[in-house]
């Protein structure tokens, strides 16, 4: 008798900008809460107080790491909701009359801005980007001169290319003109030492599942009590800024995930930057005509690498081929991968959309062997 | 040497309309997902597909129980967001010009309606209620005759009194006039055999943590492809109706919780109705002048009982006293318990707001002894 054992290799996960695996310690915190803490944090009895304690302890942990006051942290269901809430909130208040953004922003900023400006008759202005996708500061200054009553929305790190904006320079320009500065910081929180105070954001947002926390939990930082008109209304939760029973377990897990990530940022940065450099090196060495989108080797987030392969690679076959080889990567943002359109980011960077491009995004769980394995498979796809 | 063992009695939980404990089977489903299913359901690779399967299987389970098509179920972060999304969606579309609602609705309906009508210049009309809090159908008919281009928003069961609306009569009136019918069904889903098709809702909403599922997950049912303009925008999730990465574990837990609840509704209804009847009986027997708000012994949800105690009970001391005695109950909705205002529902029913009132809300985990214990404590508070 023979025993057949079919070995199923687990696919290597290189799509951490889309979502990350939960940290085991985060899972433990969540399991405890899910079983023990079932009261509604708005209830004033023993069960409610227990949930309230979890909630406020999480807020304090997060505020401490962000270097803001707990009163400046508001929980949401994630980054998309937080972006929508901030943009709507500022528009409903009537404090601003114009928005300045970039064509490279995430749809969670571009789509609400289009709706808001249509509904409220507000101006929507796009700042130019150079070839590598960096924001044109002179043009931004020009726009701010024209529209000082604006909210500027520019993401900290681009989710497709990893490009970083010069945060302090943008914040300084906004301050000079009296404009507000919102940044979609979903890709950077938990990956940089995010000192909101020092960086100069008026509004920042986070999504727990981007830093080994749970899906369904996020937060917004609203500096200096710039309270605004909430978009989700109902009960008095989150000091009237976001109605709806709080996702207590998700929030407790998020606080733990941020605490863990913040405590090991330097170590992770070194490890992950090493993976990215090694992949760049191997691809340059082995694939003639490979290109990296954005400012991959310059001012770029260490967790993201956006690659365009030579023309001989069929763009339609790239992801399926990598999937079969056991590598989970994406072409661009997961949020738009359901649609057949090319990436609006790569298009804005001058790509035609007919090239075979992919985004590799790393986490602390990836290894150098996985990066080398991917390089090998990409080489094979380009020569095979 | 003595060993002192301090026995801490666990408080009895009678605030299930605010939130419910997780079912252990639900927790198991969530734990599995939290550890194993970390891909983004919008990603097309192996990890993404695994998450997508969980998501769509959950949608099918829920749709089956609601007797709707899976394409009519959209996931949200909870009931409040779902109510906001539906009301905004209908207003943004321009399909309707008026809203008809009741002063007894949850703030998650009243607050967004106030904002929407202010922003969009739409009409907001309140249907009258009788003394027991039931909707005045003649007045509703009159309003619909005047404003046929309306959306009617009336909650299935009131969250404070448990009062049920005559759903089919309201749905019939709406249909006759060509109006749309939205119902905040947060308190009834998982507690009635909620056949959306048969009841005649155009829009219904659910919140998982009200039926032993997790906080942070909910859904909206949108009948017959009445697609609308989404309020949270960004990626193409939920077929462009609700942007943001889906809370996969929460959604899987919600589907499991609904499945369990749906499978034991009759059993639970019998058990819980028994608790409610027994509490009513004991309070009538032992407390002179006790009153039940709404239509407690008539058309009322079996899980909720709203009580007003005689004038000699200090309303300020009622909840703290019950808390000390080990009973977690609330005065009204948890969502507004942070504020010092009296209940807008009891006020609309003619209460002055200076009486000592409490809401007792049951679940399948409560026992007859707990109900009797509460009756005893209330008796003591009224005589002591």
XYZ file of C-alpha atoms in Angstrom:
768
model
C 0.000 0.000 0.000
C 1.217 3.444 -0.850
C 0.334 6.565 1.023
C -0.016 9.515 -1.254
C 0.564 12.819 0.444
C -0.311 15.783 -1.688
C 1.699 18.759 -0.513
C -0.135 22.032 -1.016
C 2.345 24.848 -0.875
C 0.935 27.973 0.744
C 1.084 30.995 -1.527
C 3.541 33.725 -0.590
C 1.724 36.897 0.439
C 3.100 40.061 -1.163
C -0.072 42.171 -1.068
C 0.319 43.818 2.326
C -0.732 47.246 1.047
C -4.153 45.670 0.394
C -4.401 43.966 3.789
C -2.088 42.344 6.325
C -2.296 39.171 8.411
C -3.340 39.701 12.047
C -0.558 39.643 14.611
C -1.098 36.731 17.027
C -1.001 39.034 20.050
C -3.666 41.212 18.433
C -5.836 38.156 17.956
C -5.468 37.307 21.653
C -6.599 40.784 22.692
C -9.577 40.548 20.358
C -10.582 37.087 21.545
C -10.597 38.282 25.132
C -12.778 41.278 24.247
C -15.104 39.299 22.010
C -15.923 36.924 24.803
C -15.736 39.112 27.887
C -16.643 42.636 26.827
C -20.129 42.532 25.353
C -21.702 45.604 26.903
C -22.389 48.724 24.889
C -19.793 51.375 25.800
C -22.589 53.962 25.911
C -24.388 52.075 28.693
C -23.674 53.350 32.188
C -23.895 50.028 34.086
C -21.138 47.543 34.914
C -21.178 45.827 31.508
C -21.149 49.162 29.719
C -18.342 50.580 31.830
C -16.179 47.562 31.063
C -16.579 48.234 27.328
C -15.995 51.950 27.871
C -12.728 51.225 29.668
C -11.483 49.134 26.709
C -12.489 51.864 24.308
C -10.855 54.729 26.174
C -7.728 52.748 26.979
C -7.384 52.046 23.258
C -7.848 55.729 22.500
C -5.124 56.675 24.976
C -2.702 54.110 23.538
C -3.272 55.359 20.004
C -3.106 59.036 20.980
C 0.169 58.435 22.805
C 1.755 56.853 19.742
C 0.455 59.608 17.450
C 1.563 62.290 19.927
C -1.884 63.861 20.024
C -4.473 64.249 22.743
C -7.000 61.395 23.201
C -9.651 64.020 22.462
C -8.226 64.308 18.952
C -8.739 60.602 18.111
C -12.090 59.421 16.711
C -12.862 55.814 15.825
C -14.361 54.815 12.483
C -14.964 51.579 10.590
C -11.775 52.123 8.579
C -9.717 54.474 6.429
C -12.269 54.994 3.666
C -14.975 56.069 6.094
C -12.498 58.335 7.897
C -11.496 60.080 4.664
C -15.135 60.539 3.664
C -16.041 61.858 7.127
C -13.257 64.453 7.183
C -13.909 65.731 3.664
C -17.679 65.910 4.179
C -17.270 67.348 7.647
C -15.174 70.270 6.422
C -17.541 70.920 3.522
C -20.703 70.802 5.640
C -19.212 73.252 8.084
C -18.765 75.886 5.437
C -15.272 76.604 6.772
C -13.771 75.934 3.372
C -14.907 76.691 -0.174
C -12.285 74.811 -2.191
C -10.426 71.520 -2.241
C -6.921 71.005 -3.578
C -5.878 67.434 -4.254
C -3.895 65.344 -6.728
C -4.953 62.925 -9.480
C -2.794 60.303 -7.727
C -4.971 60.133 -4.611
C -6.843 57.027 -3.505
C -10.468 56.716 -4.721
C -11.493 57.098 -1.050
C -10.475 60.755 -1.451
C -11.207 61.390 -5.139
C -14.745 59.933 -5.196
C -16.117 61.785 -2.128
C -14.490 65.018 -3.332
C -16.265 64.758 -6.687
C -19.614 64.236 -4.943
C -19.065 66.969 -2.350
C -18.007 69.560 -4.895
C -21.001 68.718 -7.086
C -23.444 68.829 -4.167
C -22.026 71.913 -2.456
C -20.880 73.824 -5.538
C -17.314 73.922 -4.266
C -14.137 74.182 -6.305
C -11.971 71.101 -6.905
C -8.398 71.778 -8.012
C -5.689 69.259 -8.903
C -2.069 69.942 -8.137
C 0.407 68.829 -10.801
C 2.843 65.983 -10.328
C 6.272 65.512 -11.856
C 7.223 62.366 -13.814
C 8.123 60.419 -10.706
C 4.756 61.335 -9.214
C 5.959 63.832 -6.658
C 3.725 66.784 -5.948
C 4.764 70.036 -7.656
C 5.204 72.354 -4.675
C 5.349 75.493 -6.808
C 2.017 74.654 -8.367
C 0.589 73.896 -4.931
C 1.770 77.291 -3.729
C 0.143 78.922 -6.743
C -3.156 77.147 -6.081
C -3.043 78.071 -2.406
C -2.451 81.700 -3.344
C -5.603 81.580 -5.431
C -7.691 79.497 -2.985
C -6.536 80.138 0.569
C -9.936 78.969 1.910
C -9.067 75.444 0.817
C -8.553 72.044 2.332
C -5.498 70.362 0.820
C -5.773 66.572 0.623
C -2.547 64.764 -0.271
C -1.759 61.232 0.791
C 1.342 60.585 2.867
C 2.459 57.567 0.832
C 0.848 56.603 -2.428
C -0.790 53.182 -2.133
C 0.306 52.050 -5.588
C 3.830 53.446 -5.963
C 4.812 54.130 -2.355
C 5.817 57.722 -3.215
C 6.082 59.906 -0.130
C 5.044 63.555 -0.129
C 7.292 66.135 1.533
C 4.893 66.408 4.458
C 6.530 69.249 6.320
C 6.863 71.417 3.215
C 3.197 70.860 2.326
C 2.103 71.538 5.921
C 4.177 74.716 5.962
C 2.627 75.963 2.703
C -0.862 75.245 4.047
C -0.126 77.073 7.286
C 1.278 80.088 5.418
C -1.935 80.425 3.429
C -4.295 79.534 6.263
C -5.468 76.390 4.478
C -6.264 73.063 6.164
C -4.154 69.961 5.524
C -5.690 66.498 5.317
C -3.596 63.464 4.523
C -4.670 59.925 3.754
C -2.068 58.300 5.995
C -3.488 54.789 5.645
C -0.266 53.352 4.195
C 2.124 55.037 6.635
C 0.534 54.790 10.088
C 2.195 51.910 11.894
C 5.113 52.055 9.461
C 6.627 55.442 10.288
C 7.093 57.080 13.622
C 3.922 59.026 12.990
C 4.223 62.084 15.153
C 1.188 63.974 13.899
C 2.179 67.008 15.936
C 5.601 67.232 14.324
C 4.488 66.428 10.791
C 1.851 69.145 10.762
C -1.292 67.365 9.602
C -4.637 68.881 10.556
C -6.376 65.608 9.699
C -4.942 62.112 9.381
C -6.571 58.682 9.030
C -5.687 55.071 9.768
C -6.951 51.611 8.912
C -6.025 48.848 11.363
C -5.821 46.052 8.801
C -2.906 47.794 7.086
C -0.669 47.260 10.139
C -1.552 43.708 11.260
C -4.718 44.814 13.028
C -8.287 43.826 12.162
C -10.461 44.828 9.236
C -13.450 46.978 10.236
C -11.564 49.357 12.525
C -9.865 52.667 11.824
C -9.503 56.109 13.266
C -9.197 59.736 12.302
C -7.002 62.289 14.015
C -8.505 65.753 14.109
C -5.978 68.250 15.362
C -6.667 70.965 17.868
C -10.350 70.357 18.366
C -11.190 71.242 14.785
C -14.585 69.666 15.274
C -16.776 69.338 12.265
C -20.181 68.351 11.082
C -20.385 64.529 11.176
C -21.549 62.571 8.168
C -22.780 59.453 10.036
C -25.358 60.725 12.518
C -27.437 59.205 15.254
C -26.392 58.531 18.838
C -23.846 60.632 20.690
C -20.897 58.229 20.276
C -17.381 59.582 19.726
C -18.429 62.876 21.264
C -21.072 63.394 18.579
C -18.519 63.023 15.790
C -19.391 59.489 14.624
C -22.640 57.767 15.495
C -23.052 54.013 15.832
C -22.010 51.475 18.470
C -18.231 51.257 18.507
C -16.517 48.088 17.274
C -14.929 47.559 20.698
C -12.989 44.369 19.879
C -11.738 45.777 16.581
C -10.643 48.980 18.272
C -8.870 47.114 21.090
C -7.133 44.986 18.448
C -6.178 48.085 16.478
C -4.604 49.725 19.534
C -2.595 46.565 20.236
C -1.509 46.290 16.598
C -0.354 49.902 16.552
C 1.477 49.453 19.836
C 3.330 46.408 18.496
C 4.130 48.065 15.167
C 5.286 51.286 16.814
C 7.561 49.315 19.131
C 9.420 47.640 16.293
C 9.362 50.190 13.493
C 13.129 50.508 13.129
C 13.654 46.776 13.091
C 10.854 46.263 10.557
C 12.028 49.158 8.425
C 15.507 47.702 8.187
C 14.259 44.208 7.382
C 11.646 45.264 4.835
C 13.868 47.857 3.150
C 16.339 44.993 2.685
C 13.692 42.919 0.900
C 12.757 45.793 -1.366
C 16.410 46.580 -2.255
C 17.146 42.931 -2.932
C 14.136 42.631 -5.238
C 15.116 45.800 -7.103
C 18.693 44.555 -7.435
C 17.692 41.104 -8.710
C 15.198 42.495 -11.200
C 17.704 45.003 -12.618
C 20.222 42.180 -12.870
C 17.944 39.657 -14.505
C 15.294 41.480 -16.496
C 16.334 43.761 -19.325
C 14.048 46.754 -19.561
C 12.430 46.394 -16.133
C 11.195 49.719 -14.763
C 10.115 50.913 -11.347
C 7.205 53.326 -11.128
C 7.194 56.402 -8.979
C 10.325 57.294 -7.063
C 11.050 53.696 -6.040
C 14.678 54.249 -5.148
C 14.148 57.736 -3.735
C 11.479 59.134 -1.454
C 9.298 56.056 -1.287
C 7.656 53.937 1.383
C 9.841 50.893 2.119
C 6.888 48.494 2.004
C 5.782 49.132 -1.611
C 7.467 48.476 -4.959
C 5.680 49.096 -8.261
C 7.214 47.328 -11.245
C 6.613 47.506 -15.008
C 7.929 44.528 -16.946
C 9.161 44.637 -20.538
C 6.618 44.767 -23.360
C 6.973 41.064 -24.165
C 5.020 40.154 -20.999
C 1.269 39.871 -21.507
C -0.376 42.137 -18.896
C -3.517 39.991 -18.851
C -1.546 36.878 -17.950
C 0.793 38.368 -15.346
C -1.309 38.015 -12.196
C -2.789 34.613 -13.103
C 0.716 33.314 -13.844
C 2.049 34.598 -10.496
C -0.989 33.176 -8.737
C -0.279 29.734 -10.226
C 3.347 30.033 -9.155
C 2.133 30.752 -5.612
C 2.695 34.485 -5.294
C -0.099 36.820 -4.202
C 0.608 40.286 -5.608
C -1.689 42.855 -7.167
C -1.625 45.187 -10.109
C -2.611 48.270 -8.197
C -4.948 49.043 -5.381
C -7.157 46.158 -4.273
C -10.014 48.632 -4.052
C -10.237 48.985 -7.792
C -9.073 45.524 -8.802
C -12.631 44.406 -9.374
C -12.878 46.786 -12.278
C -11.141 46.298 -15.605
C -9.793 49.818 -15.822
C -6.066 50.391 -15.686
C -4.494 52.163 -12.745
C -5.305 55.873 -12.587
C -2.018 56.372 -10.751
C 0.180 54.767 -13.412
C -1.785 56.600 -16.095
C -1.072 59.916 -14.361
C 2.610 58.922 -14.353
C 2.529 58.561 -18.129
C 1.991 54.805 -18.436
C -0.285 53.713 -21.253
C -2.033 51.040 -19.219
C -1.087 48.342 -21.723
C 2.137 47.379 -19.945
C 2.418 44.504 -17.511
C 2.721 46.212 -14.135
C 2.520 44.853 -10.627
C 2.647 46.141 -7.081
C 4.650 44.118 -4.580
C 3.950 45.121 -0.986
C 5.900 43.692 1.910
C 5.354 43.146 5.620
C 7.554 42.039 8.504
C 6.429 38.458 7.883
C 8.068 38.313 4.445
C 11.531 36.777 4.108
C 14.486 37.364 1.855
C 13.941 33.929 0.318
C 10.406 34.907 -0.644
C 11.715 38.076 -2.326
C 14.344 36.031 -4.190
C 11.713 33.480 -5.156
C 9.529 36.187 -6.650
C 12.486 37.621 -8.573
C 13.122 34.167 -10.013
C 9.539 33.702 -11.118
C 9.413 37.154 -12.699
C 12.629 36.390 -14.567
C 11.090 33.173 -15.858
C 7.924 35.002 -16.970
C 10.016 37.571 -18.855
C 12.158 35.028 -20.642
C 9.799 32.064 -20.938
C -3.654 32.051 58.485
C -6.957 32.773 56.852
C -7.639 32.761 53.175
C -10.110 35.426 52.222
C -12.007 34.710 49.059
C -13.992 37.667 47.868
C -16.850 36.441 45.735
C -17.705 38.881 43.019
C -21.177 38.164 41.714
C -21.484 38.781 38.006
C -24.112 41.368 37.190
C -27.250 40.159 35.431
C -27.421 41.525 31.912
C -30.787 42.978 30.958
C -29.624 45.471 28.325
C -29.795 43.299 25.224
C -31.437 46.006 23.119
C -28.172 47.955 23.562
C -25.906 45.024 22.725
C -25.856 41.243 23.162
C -23.173 38.760 24.207
C -21.533 36.878 21.327
C -22.752 33.343 20.745
C -19.860 30.885 21.281
C -20.307 29.358 17.820
C -20.114 32.844 16.313
C -16.862 33.433 18.147
C -15.448 30.206 16.709
C -16.298 31.267 13.157
C -14.710 34.654 13.756
C -11.546 33.209 15.275
C -11.080 30.972 12.279
C -11.493 33.910 9.886
C -9.331 36.245 11.913
C -6.420 33.872 11.756
C -6.848 32.210 8.369
C -8.570 34.714 6.106
C -6.402 37.799 5.915
C -6.516 38.620 2.223
C -8.480 41.563 0.898
C -11.659 40.266 -0.761
C -11.058 42.699 -3.630
C -7.720 41.049 -4.465
C -7.865 38.476 -7.240
C -5.153 36.098 -5.993
C -5.482 33.028 -3.764
C -5.554 34.993 -0.493
C -8.104 37.423 -1.883
C -10.336 34.697 -3.276
C -10.442 32.974 0.100
C -11.734 36.197 1.686
C -14.159 36.715 -1.181
C -15.602 33.227 -0.660
C -16.248 33.980 3.039
C -17.887 37.266 2.130
C -20.170 35.913 -0.568
C -21.080 32.813 1.417
C -22.133 35.123 4.259
C -24.186 37.188 1.849
C -25.974 34.091 0.550
C -26.733 32.878 4.082
C -28.181 36.240 5.073
C -30.134 36.667 1.838
C -31.642 33.205 2.258
C -32.874 34.006 5.752
C -34.254 37.392 4.658
C -35.852 35.803 1.556
C -34.171 38.285 -0.763
C -31.594 37.918 -3.496
C -27.905 38.098 -2.474
C -27.694 41.086 -4.840
C -30.068 42.947 -2.497
C -27.780 42.602 0.566
C -25.046 45.196 1.188
C -22.647 45.081 4.119
C -22.021 48.090 6.357
C -20.302 48.748 9.691
C -23.647 48.536 11.503
C -27.229 49.743 11.695
C -26.534 53.443 12.132
C -24.369 53.597 9.029
C -26.944 51.569 7.084
C -29.756 53.974 8.034
C -27.633 56.991 7.119
C -26.620 55.418 3.809
C -30.187 54.621 2.757
C -31.582 58.040 3.680
C -28.715 59.923 2.047
C -28.744 57.616 -0.941
C -32.400 58.270 -1.696
C -31.956 62.019 -1.204
C -28.847 62.281 -3.393
C -30.609 60.442 -6.182
C -33.345 63.033 -6.412
C -35.910 60.231 -6.599
C -37.747 61.615 -3.612
C -38.486 65.156 -2.425
C -39.988 64.484 1.011
C -39.472 62.323 4.055
C -42.220 61.081 6.351
C -41.111 59.766 9.720
C -42.161 59.710 13.377
C -40.842 61.550 16.445
C -40.354 58.099 18.029
C -37.635 57.030 15.608
C -34.071 56.251 16.641
C -31.583 59.167 16.426
C -29.860 57.178 13.625
C -32.877 58.121 11.506
C -33.894 61.484 12.983
C -30.428 63.091 12.956
C -29.506 62.268 9.335
C -32.995 63.300 8.183
C -32.601 66.719 9.804
C -29.244 67.215 8.071
C -30.405 65.911 4.699
C -33.540 68.051 4.641
C -31.515 71.123 5.604
C -28.825 70.441 3.001
C -31.128 69.403 0.158
C -34.096 71.657 0.953
C -36.404 68.651 1.273
C -39.580 68.379 3.318
C -39.583 66.516 6.635
C -42.996 65.466 7.959
C -43.824 63.682 11.191
C -46.684 61.241 11.399
C -48.735 61.376 14.602
C -48.752 58.646 17.208
C -51.526 57.575 19.548
C -51.024 57.420 23.338
C -49.533 53.948 23.226
C -47.085 55.136 20.578
C -48.610 53.385 17.604
C -48.443 55.169 14.281
C -51.660 56.928 13.240
C -52.373 55.254 9.889
C -55.006 57.812 8.885
C -52.533 60.613 9.369
C -49.920 58.654 7.427
C -52.393 58.235 4.591
C -53.117 61.965 4.647
C -49.407 62.796 4.516
C -48.837 60.346 1.682
C -51.704 61.898 -0.249
C -49.960 65.258 0.065
C -46.411 63.983 -0.513
C -46.498 60.884 -2.720
C -42.860 61.490 -3.745
C -41.776 60.588 -0.215
C -39.693 58.026 1.560
C -41.474 56.785 4.677
C -39.124 55.806 7.496
C -40.763 53.967 10.405
C -38.924 51.534 12.628
C -40.200 47.974 12.862
C -39.927 47.792 16.664
C -39.207 50.813 18.786
C -35.880 50.400 20.594
C -37.169 51.918 23.840
C -40.725 50.603 24.172
C -40.695 47.599 21.840
C -43.806 48.870 20.026
C -44.282 47.172 16.666
C -45.657 49.006 13.661
C -48.312 47.344 11.481
C -45.733 46.686 8.775
C -48.010 45.311 6.096
C -50.528 48.157 6.435
C -47.756 50.759 6.205
C -46.184 48.974 3.226
C -49.574 48.800 1.516
C -50.191 52.539 2.025
C -46.736 53.347 0.640
C -47.311 51.156 -2.396
C -50.719 52.734 -3.070
C -49.168 56.193 -3.161
C -45.976 55.182 -4.943
C -43.836 56.107 -1.935
C -40.750 54.211 -0.737
C -40.731 52.391 2.608
C -37.617 52.264 4.790
C -37.670 50.605 8.176
C -35.038 50.610 10.896
C -35.311 46.884 11.601
C -32.301 46.780 13.939
C -34.332 45.476 16.890
C -36.311 42.846 14.982
C -33.876 41.152 12.605
C -32.859 37.863 14.188
C -35.910 38.012 16.457
C -38.751 37.662 13.971
C -38.986 35.494 10.921
C -37.947 38.483 8.864
C -39.264 37.735 5.412
C -38.512 41.059 3.774
C -40.356 40.005 0.642
C -43.568 39.268 2.529
C -43.419 42.256 4.873
C -43.047 44.743 2.036
C -40.026 46.835 3.025
C -38.113 48.592 0.268
C -35.181 49.136 2.623
C -34.305 47.345 5.857
C -31.191 47.395 8.061
C -29.504 45.115 10.573
C -26.822 45.315 13.217
C -25.107 42.024 14.117
C -24.447 42.867 17.770
C -28.189 43.009 18.437
C -28.562 39.255 17.742
C -25.466 37.765 19.408
C -23.181 38.673 16.518
C -20.217 41.058 16.612
C -20.126 44.830 16.912
C -18.845 46.571 13.766
C -20.910 44.584 11.262
C -24.326 45.221 9.786
C -26.149 45.119 6.497
C -28.805 46.867 4.508
C -31.374 45.195 2.305
C -32.265 47.168 -0.784
C -35.189 45.613 -2.559
C -35.448 45.087 -6.280
C -32.192 46.686 -7.306
C -33.235 50.110 -6.085
C -29.645 51.211 -6.320
C -28.796 54.592 -4.992
C -26.052 57.112 -4.659
C -23.636 55.861 -1.957
C -22.586 58.094 0.894
C -19.252 56.391 1.679
C -17.282 56.496 -1.554
C -13.965 55.172 -2.725
C -13.193 51.695 -4.031
C -15.727 49.554 -5.850
C -16.626 47.325 -2.888
C -20.212 46.119 -2.425
C -20.871 46.716 -6.112
C -20.067 50.418 -5.750
C -22.643 50.858 -2.996
C -20.316 51.039 0.026
C -16.616 51.708 -0.276
C -14.001 50.422 2.157
C -12.448 47.017 2.798
C -15.119 44.700 4.159
C -14.929 43.538 7.786
C -14.708 39.901 6.643
C -14.550 38.308 10.127
C -17.371 40.479 11.429
C -19.510 39.665 8.421
C -18.838 35.925 8.701
C -19.735 36.142 12.404
C -22.891 38.076 11.591
C -24.049 35.464 9.074
C -23.447 32.706 11.635
C -25.280 34.656 14.340
C -28.274 35.241 12.089
C -28.304 31.597 11.058
C -28.333 30.479 14.700
C -30.975 33.022 15.706
C -33.194 32.209 12.736
C -33.003 28.520 13.548
C -34.303 28.949 17.084
C -36.658 31.923 16.829
C -39.780 30.086 18.022
C -37.997 28.555 20.972
C -36.422 31.890 21.946
C -39.676 33.755 21.446
C -41.499 31.398 23.790
C -38.784 31.533 26.444
C -38.276 35.308 26.329
C -41.995 36.119 26.131
C -42.312 34.075 29.314
C -39.697 36.228 31.048
C -41.420 39.415 29.969
C -44.879 38.196 31.091
C -43.523 37.049 34.424
C -41.837 40.404 35.045
C -45.021 42.285 34.118
C -47.075 40.003 36.405
C -44.715 40.376 39.369
C -44.470 44.136 39.014
C -48.247 44.564 38.810
C -48.560 42.312 41.854
C -45.915 44.011 43.963
C -45.656 47.641 42.934
C -48.681 49.880 43.255
C -48.814 52.404 40.451
C -46.272 50.711 38.169
C -46.847 51.552 34.502
C -45.637 50.052 31.247
C -44.837 52.408 28.413
C -45.936 51.871 24.862
C -48.154 48.906 24.078
C -46.261 46.516 26.367
C -48.989 43.918 26.587
C -50.192 44.375 23.017
C -48.295 44.721 19.760
C -44.818 44.842 21.225
C -41.492 43.116 20.697
C -41.102 40.271 23.203
C -37.528 41.281 24.087
C -38.249 44.802 25.399
C -40.190 46.069 28.411
C -40.285 49.755 29.335
C -41.358 50.476 32.896
C -42.246 53.652 34.808
C -42.092 53.308 38.566
C -44.244 55.267 41.019
C -43.348 58.899 41.767
C -41.688 58.047 45.109
C -38.686 56.533 43.254
C -35.876 59.003 42.560
C -35.151 58.788 38.811
C -31.539 59.876 39.363
C -30.900 57.010 41.758
C -32.672 54.225 39.877
C -29.879 53.012 37.583
C -27.082 53.401 40.161
C -29.173 51.455 42.677
C -29.840 48.640 40.191
C -26.173 48.642 39.220
C -25.166 48.160 42.859
C -27.698 45.350 43.176
C -26.083 43.690 40.154
C -28.571 44.393 37.390
C -27.511 45.988 34.108
C -30.509 47.784 32.629
C -30.803 51.149 30.908
C -33.150 54.072 30.962
C -33.627 54.256 27.257
C -31.437 53.800 24.250
C -27.749 53.306 24.991
C -26.998 55.652 22.134
C -28.242 58.648 24.003
C -27.419 57.549 27.541
C -24.296 59.682 27.570
C -26.437 62.785 27.407
C -28.509 64.090 30.284
C -31.640 64.612 28.272
C -34.708 62.540 28.992
C -35.978 60.037 26.467
C -37.494 61.669 23.368
C -39.636 58.555 22.963
C -41.205 58.703 26.427
C -41.651 62.431 26.031
C -43.579 61.863 22.787
C -45.736 59.375 24.711
C -46.686 62.085 27.173
C -44.189 61.369 29.963
C -42.766 64.408 31.715
C -39.239 63.023 31.915
C -39.162 63.400 35.692
C -40.425 59.870 36.388
C -38.170 56.946 37.160
C -38.311 54.840 33.988
C -36.223 51.917 32.845
C -35.919 49.666 29.842
C -35.434 45.969 30.491
C -34.327 44.056 27.403
C -34.005 40.292 27.370
C -32.101 37.692 25.392
C -32.160 33.907 25.214
C -29.433 33.817 27.851
C -31.671 35.339 30.541
C -33.453 33.040 32.987
C -36.747 33.180 34.844
C -34.824 33.488 38.115
C -33.073 36.583 36.814
C -36.436 38.132 35.898
C -37.790 37.303 39.353
C -34.661 38.676 40.973
C -35.095 41.972 39.146
C -38.758 42.142 40.176
C -37.680 41.673 43.791
C -35.090 44.421 43.635
C -37.519 46.829 41.970
C -40.055 46.069 44.684
C -37.451 46.838 47.324
C -36.531 50.119 45.617
C -40.196 51.144 45.506
C -40.891 50.347 49.138
C -37.491 50.877 50.771
